[in-house]
Structures are given as structure tokens and as C-alpha cells.
Amino acid sequence: MVDLVGKRLDADACSIYLVEADLTRLTLSATNGLNRDAVGVVQLPVGEGLVGLAAKQRSPVVSDDAQNHPHYKYFPETGEERFASLVAAPLLMKGVTIGVLVIQTIERRGFEPFEVEIFQTCAQLLSPVVMNARLLSLVDESDEVIQRSSDELASHGIPVASVSEPRGERNVEFRGVGTSRGIAIGRVYRLENPLDLAELEYEPRGSADAEEADLVQALSMVRRDLDDNREELGDKYGPDFSAVFHTHIQILEDKGFVAKLRQSVRETGNACVALQQVLAAYRKTFGRIQDAYFQDRIMDIEDVGRRVMEQLLGDRHARPTMEAGSIVVSDNLLPSHFSRLDIDRVAAIVSEHGGPTSHGSIFARTLEIPAVTGVPGVSEALRPGELAIVDGGEGTIFLSPDERLVAEYERARERFEIAAEHLDAMREMPAETRDGLRISLTANCGLVSDLRLVEQHGAEGVGLFRTEMLAFAHRGFPEEEEQEQLYEKVATFMAPRPVTIRTLDLGGDKDMANLGLPSEDNPQLGCRSIRLSFRRPETFRAQLRAILRASAKGNVRLLLPMISSVDELHQAKEIISETQEEMRRSGTPFDPDIPIGIMIEVPSAALIADALAAECDFFSVGTNDLTQYTLAVDRGNEHIGHLFEPLHPAVLALIDTSVRAASRAGIPISICGEIASNPLAVPILVGLRIGELSSTPSAVPVVKEIVHALDSGDAAEDARAAREAATAREVRRIGAERLVEAGLLSHPDIGSWLEKIVRRELDA
Ligand code: PEP
Ligand code: MG
């Protein structure tokens, strides 16, 4: 890394200092340019010297004359007296400094802000790599687990899932978190616990050497397999999916992991036991860290371990085949399940652990496989092969249900499937009110894989493509090339339908602690979104180039988030036109007429909407943030969740103001906040004359049915009444009454669901 970074940034020295476990000291851990003998020797307290200062303040330190800097500290061992200038950037993970990346030059020179920015980006990309490597090396080779005999380990193994014959009805109910909607009834298939090795009849070969050779072979096969998987998933679902396997590969390539395995196999003469021992040691170490990010890494390690085991067992281990329509129960919902299981035979997935935002859950939703996660005890209670019901919407599971329950859920499943089919069957039909007012219905997406749903549910385009997902997958700013591939894929897939790509909207609730920004007391009012892009102009320009290149491939619109003043819009437009000019000069194709629009999500933007409308091509109202900032209610704070009212008359007033300004300027206006998926809001938004509603893909057909049942005159009347209302409750009631009046409660597909929503309002 130091070789690569030093060379790319034209530095005379590049070094990495790592924070010690006590968090008070930094150790020089790698260098190209300083005296290599100083590696592992030179230590400095956090806060001391320029490197220590960068670690302490968690932001870069830049000095063209380091030796005269008040914080300079000299370490003779390093031979750094030759160097005049320095940049030091902290490696941050979840806001904690884990190290510092430093470049130094012999000649005295200044550093441009863009150079510092590039350097900071290097530090960000490095942080997770360093963190994973450090975690892997945390496992001490002398760990007692390694020393245990195989017999002892076997006695700690997880009991074999008994293959007892499924017996009669027992109606055992479990509740978890429903992470992917849908109902399934099928036979339980227990996915082997990855650490069940002790239970599998593994016959080691005659010698430790042969076992070691088998293990090494298995490791390289898995490495190849992972590359294939990564490529396959990337092609099928987009680069954001394949990013999941980066950590897996890093684990396999970790020298410590491999060395421990080889040592253990030489000691035990059994590759299977060696793997079990090493995995147990890693699990133990990682298990001590109570943090969701690190818990996720345990899953990655187990996933890698399982792959190696399967390779090792090869033909010796015949897996039971899974029948079609199976309900797969596993400890964790792992991404690799989706590349290894015969997905066409999976009716539903249930896992003991994991939450709705784990990669596995995202995969399940994308593939529309009903799934429930976080169901402790289900593995122990189940009997392989017994009948089970899974309701992925409610998060319920019944093991060996009785006939009555099965019949009830059969009906519910049929209703769900028929409703979904009916709704999707209208995918080609435009959304029009009874009297012919046309509303454009688009969808919000963030992953390439969402595009399948856009198609299936009949959205007319992508109303909001959130580009943060790629940043989350990387835990830092993604690279330009990767962004380009992603945006091009989306634009090409949707063409000629429109795709609105929004520039990075990080910060606030979309927190990324390793962006190298100082912590803020009020992040929602701080350096988030477009403000962050202005602070990182090179990152912003890279994203703009990627979006502009995609505009040559489809019908792309560019959306700027969090604009709160005309100055900000001017500043963004200036950077956009400079980027366009640069691309023109280099002959890179892009759409010169690409529409540039802004989010209306800060009250000030709505209040000066006329001035902003004169300067841009479209508005997109983000009611999530608009509600937060208008009502002063943090959108992510569950203690004040009841105050978060997107249908508050004050929010409606700002939407109305924006619609009128857009209409005066003759520019289109859409809504992409969650309000666009809310059935109670639809009549009012139609009445306010919003031309486009962009909602979650699965909500598109529901919104379409509501629009079909409305009359635009009635909707305008509702909007007027809503504007005069004093409370959000009154507004919701107006919406509820309209749904009843329009006859939507007797709708065969969505009637019973809408009735529940409406009753809640009218009975309140
Ligand atoms: C909004 O604020 O309404 C919006 C659509 O943006 P996000 O939810 O991504 O902040
Ligand atoms: Mg927003």
C-alpha cells in the first residue's frame, strides 16, 4: 500500500502508522522512504507530532515546512530529517482513528486542496482494508482454542440436526422480523450449520502432509469460486452486489489465516479439524466486539470457512437434496446462500440471526423470496422435513401447522399472489384519473437489482436514483469507474425512459463515520449532502463525470440534493459546466441538454422557489427532509417519531408554494419522498397538481389504482381543504374519506389493506 500510494502521489516517502490496542500510541507499521528498520520500533503518543495530531483531531494535517511546525517531533530512527513537507490523513473506522497515512517530500512544496482530498480518499479506501487485516491478526496463534484436541472440540460441536421423522401437527409459532414480504407454505430444509464439521464423517488421509496439500488446494479452489461468484453476481445484479465478496477474498488472502490453518493441520493431521479450530478462534475474538459492523464480519469469516469445508469434503460429503418449495432455515442469511442454493427451489428463508439491512435480507427482497430474520431458537425447535408456514410481511413462522391454519394461509397466499398479479398486469397502463388527468408514476431505486422491480411493477422511469448505496457498499466514496459502470447500466436498462440520478447525499442520517470529516454536534444541520460535495470538489467532479457519461447512453436527469439557496445552485452549476467543458475538450460524449434539477427539501428552497425555478430545469420534492426541517423533528429519532408528520399543513403549504413556482416557470415538479407511497396522501398530491410521483417500486401499482379511482376535481377540492386544515390529523382524514368515497375499499386487490388504514383514521 505504501509503495502504491507513494508512487501514485509522487511522494518521496509514504508510511502507515497504526494505533495500538490501548488507543494511546501509534506505531510506524509500514514505510517506503523512511528507514525500514524503524518499522515496529518508532512509536509516538496520539496527539504528539504531526502524525499524532492527525490521529487526535481525526482530520488531515498539511505542512509545507514540517520541521518548523509547532507540533513537529523528531525521531532519529526514521531518518526523516531529509523531508520538508508532509500530509498526514487519519484512517477512520466508525469515527475512531485506527491509524494514519502519511506522505512526505524532500523538496519543500505546498499541497493543493484537491491533492489533500485525493489523499484523504486513499486513506478512506485503506481504512476498512486495514481494519479487516487487523481483526484477522487479532487472533493469537497461541489461543487456547487452537490447542484443544479434536475430541474436545467435537464435544463442543453443535448437535446434529436430528433427522427425526416429522410428526403430526404442533402449531409452534415463532416471531421475527419480516424482511421480505410474501407467504410460503413448504417443507423445512435445515441448511447445515457451517461449523457442524465435527458432526460430518470426515476421514482424514493417512498423513498430515496429504491433509495439508488438500487444504491448500481447497483454499485456492474457493478463491477461484469467489472470483466467479463475484463476477456472476456483478453481471446479474450490479457491482453493488459483488462488492459483498471483497471481504471474503481479503480473508482468504490473509497470510495469518492461511498460516494458522497450516500450522493446525500439521499438528492435528486433520484438515477438517484444523479449519474448525481456526474458525472457532476467529469467532471467539470477533464475538467479543459488540458492533454490528464487526458482527457482519463474523458472518463473512464463517461463510468463507463453510466454502473451504465444502471443498474439502468434496465427493466425500453427499448433501441431502432440497425439494422444490422448501423453506430454508439457517443460522444466518448469508450472501453466498444466494449463489450456492438452488434458488428456484427456495420458497422462503428463515434465519436465527441478522437484521433487515443485512446483505442477505437485501438479496431476499430483491429476489422477492419471503424472508424472516432474527428468530432465535427456531433451528433447535424445527424437525427437518416438517411442514411450515412463513409470512414474510408479518414476520411469523408456524412449524407443523394444523389443517385449519394451513387452509387460512393458503387463502392468504392466493390473495397476495392474485393481488400482486392483478396489479402488475396493469404495468403498461398509464396512471390517469377518471377524468383523464395524467400522472407519471416512477420509482425510487438505489441498486441495479431494483431495476427488475421497476420493470415488474410498471414504473415509467426512475424518479430518484440514490447514489449512496454504492458508497455504503464500499464504506467510503466509490471510485469513478465503478460509478460510471453503475449509472450506465441503469441508464441503458431504462432507456428511453427517464432516470433521475441524484448526486451523493451523505451525512445526516446517512452517516458514514469514515469519511474523514470532523464530528458535528448537529449532523442534520451540518456538512451533509451537497455541502459535502462542495467540500470535496474532486469527488464531486468525479461523480458528475460518471453521471454525464451515462447521459450519453440514456435519458438521464441530474438531481442536486439539499439546495437551500440560489448561491448554492450557482456554485453547483458552475462546477457542472466546468466538468462539461473539460469533457467536451477531451471528446468524451455526454448529453449537452441534460436537465439539471434540485431537490426541494429545505424550507428555504420552497420559500424562494421562484428564484430557484428560474435557474434549473426541474424540482423534486423530498418530503422526508422537508418534514424534518419544517417541523424540527429528527427523521431518525424514534422518541419523537409521532411528531414526524409529512401530511402536516405546514409541509403541504411548502409543497404548494413549490408547485406554483414550478408552474409559473414552466418546469416539471415531482415528489420523491415517502409521502408519494402513502395512500392517504395520493388524493391530496394529485389535487395539488404534482405531475410525477416517485415511490418504492412495489407501491407503484397501488398508487396507480388509487389514481384511477380519483376525479381530478374532487382531488383539487381535497387539496384546498387540506391547505386550510390546522392539523395533520385533519389532512389524513380528508385523504381517508376520499379513498372511501372513491370506492377503493371494495377494490378486490387492495381494498382490505386500505380499509385497515382508513379505519385507523376515521375511528381516531
Ligand atoms: C427526501 O428527503 O424526501 C428524499 C427523498 O431524500 P432522502 O430520503 O434520500 O433523504
Ligand atoms: Mg433527503
mmCIF file with all atom_site columns, N, CA and C in Angstrom, residues 181 211 266 383 423 520 558 564 568 586 606 675 698 706:
data_model
loop_
_atom_site.group_PDB
_atom_site.id
_atom_site.type_symbol
_atom_site.label_atom_id
_atom_site.label_alt_id
_atom_site.label_comp_id
_atom_site.label_asym_id
_atom_site.label_entity_id
_atom_site.label_seq_id
_atom_site.pdbx_PDB_ins_code
_atom_site.Cartn_x
_atom_site.Cartn_y
_atom_site.Cartn_z
_atom_site.occupancy
_atom_site.B_iso_or_equiv
_atom_site.pdbx_formal_charge
_atom_site.auth_seq_id
_atom_site.auth_comp_id
_atom_site.auth_asym_id
_atom_site.auth_atom_id
_atom_site.pdbx_PDB_model_num
ATOM 1  N N  . ARG A 1 181 ? -41.515 -9.436  2.001   1.00 0.00 ? 181 ARG A N  1
ATOM 2  C CA . ARG A 1 181 ? -42.950 -9.772  2.020   1.00 0.00 ? 181 ARG A CA 1
ATOM 3  C C  . ARG A 1 181 ? -43.292 -11.002 1.201   1.00 0.00 ? 181 ARG A C  1
ATOM 4  N N  . GLU A 1 211 ? -2.997  -34.113 4.079   1.00 0.00 ? 211 GLU A N  1
ATOM 5  C CA . GLU A 1 211 ? -4.093  -33.263 4.546   1.00 0.00 ? 211 GLU A CA 1
ATOM 6  C C  . GLU A 1 211 ? -3.801  -31.798 4.263   1.00 0.00 ? 211 GLU A C  1
ATOM 7  N N  . ARG A 1 266 ? -0.950  -29.411 10.507  1.00 0.00 ? 266 ARG A N  1
ATOM 8  C CA . ARG A 1 266 ? 0.275   -30.195 10.765  1.00 0.00 ? 266 ARG A CA 1
ATOM 9  C C  . ARG A 1 266 ? 0.214   -30.805 12.169  1.00 0.00 ? 266 ARG A C  1
ATOM 10 N N  . ARG A 1 383 ? -38.013 -29.627 12.977  1.00 0.00 ? 383 ARG A N  1
ATOM 11 C CA . ARG A 1 383 ? -37.715 -31.011 12.595  1.00 0.00 ? 383 ARG A CA 1
ATOM 12 C C  . ARG A 1 383 ? -37.581 -31.000 11.084  1.00 0.00 ? 383 ARG A C  1
ATOM 13 N N  . LEU A 1 423 ? -52.276 -6.395  -10.040 1.00 0.00 ? 423 LEU A N  1
ATOM 14 C CA . LEU A 1 423 ? -51.701 -5.052  -10.033 1.00 0.00 ? 423 LEU A CA 1
ATOM 15 C C  . LEU A 1 423 ? -50.612 -4.929  -11.093 1.00 0.00 ? 423 LEU A C  1
ATOM 16 N N  . GLU A 1 520 ? -19.698 16.409  14.252  1.00 0.00 ? 520 GLU A N  1
ATOM 17 C CA . GLU A 1 520 ? -20.520 17.614  14.369  1.00 0.00 ? 520 GLU A CA 1
ATOM 18 C C  . GLU A 1 520 ? -21.568 17.419  15.440  1.00 0.00 ? 520 GLU A C  1
ATOM 19 N N  . LEU A 1 558 ? -30.087 15.080  -13.980 1.00 0.00 ? 558 LEU A N  1
ATOM 20 C CA . LEU A 1 558 ? -29.147 15.214  -12.856 1.00 0.00 ? 558 LEU A CA 1
ATOM 21 C C  . LEU A 1 558 ? -29.826 15.992  -11.731 1.00 0.00 ? 558 LEU A C  1
ATOM 22 N N  . SER A 1 564 ? -30.273 24.944  -0.611  1.00 0.00 ? 564 SER A N  1
ATOM 23 C CA . SER A 1 564 ? -31.026 25.823  0.277   1.00 0.00 ? 564 SER A CA 1
ATOM 24 C C  . SER A 1 564 ? -30.946 27.288  -0.136  1.00 0.00 ? 564 SER A C  1
ATOM 25 N N  . GLU A 1 568 ? -25.935 28.422  -3.716  1.00 0.00 ? 568 GLU A N  1
ATOM 26 C CA . GLU A 1 568 ? -25.520 27.013  -3.789  1.00 0.00 ? 568 GLU A CA 1
ATOM 27 C C  . GLU A 1 568 ? -25.807 26.436  -5.166  1.00 0.00 ? 568 GLU A C  1
ATOM 28 N N  . SER A 1 586 ? -12.030 16.882  -24.011 1.00 0.00 ? 586 SER A N  1
ATOM 29 C CA . SER A 1 586 ? -11.386 15.562  -24.171 1.00 0.00 ? 586 SER A CA 1
ATOM 30 C C  . SER A 1 586 ? -12.195 14.658  -25.105 1.00 0.00 ? 586 SER A C  1
ATOM 31 N N  . ALA A 1 606 ? -38.157 26.005  -0.697  1.00 0.00 ? 606 ALA A N  1
ATOM 32 C CA . ALA A 1 606 ? -39.562 26.142  -1.084  1.00 0.00 ? 606 ALA A CA 1
ATOM 33 C C  . ALA A 1 606 ? -39.964 27.620  -1.060  1.00 0.00 ? 606 ALA A C  1
ATOM 34 N N  . ILE A 1 675 ? -43.835 10.165  1.185   1.00 0.00 ? 675 ILE A N  1
ATOM 35 C CA . ILE A 1 675 ? -45.241 10.571  1.116   1.00 0.00 ? 675 ILE A CA 1
ATOM 36 C C  . ILE A 1 675 ? -45.880 10.074  -0.191  1.00 0.00 ? 675 ILE A C  1
ATOM 37 N N  . SER A 1 698 ? -42.637 -1.392  -5.282  1.00 0.00 ? 698 SER A N  1
ATOM 38 C CA . SER A 1 698 ? -43.835 -2.204  -5.033  1.00 0.00 ? 698 SER A CA 1
ATOM 39 C C  . SER A 1 698 ? -45.072 -1.342  -4.767  1.00 0.00 ? 698 SER A C  1
ATOM 40 N N  . ILE A 1 706 ? -55.171 3.870   -7.036  1.00 0.00 ? 706 ILE A N  1
ATOM 41 C CA . ILE A 1 706 ? -55.814 4.997   -6.351  1.00 0.00 ? 706 ILE A CA 1
ATOM 42 C C  . ILE A 1 706 ? -56.045 6.132   -7.354  1.00 0.00 ? 706 ILE A C  1
#
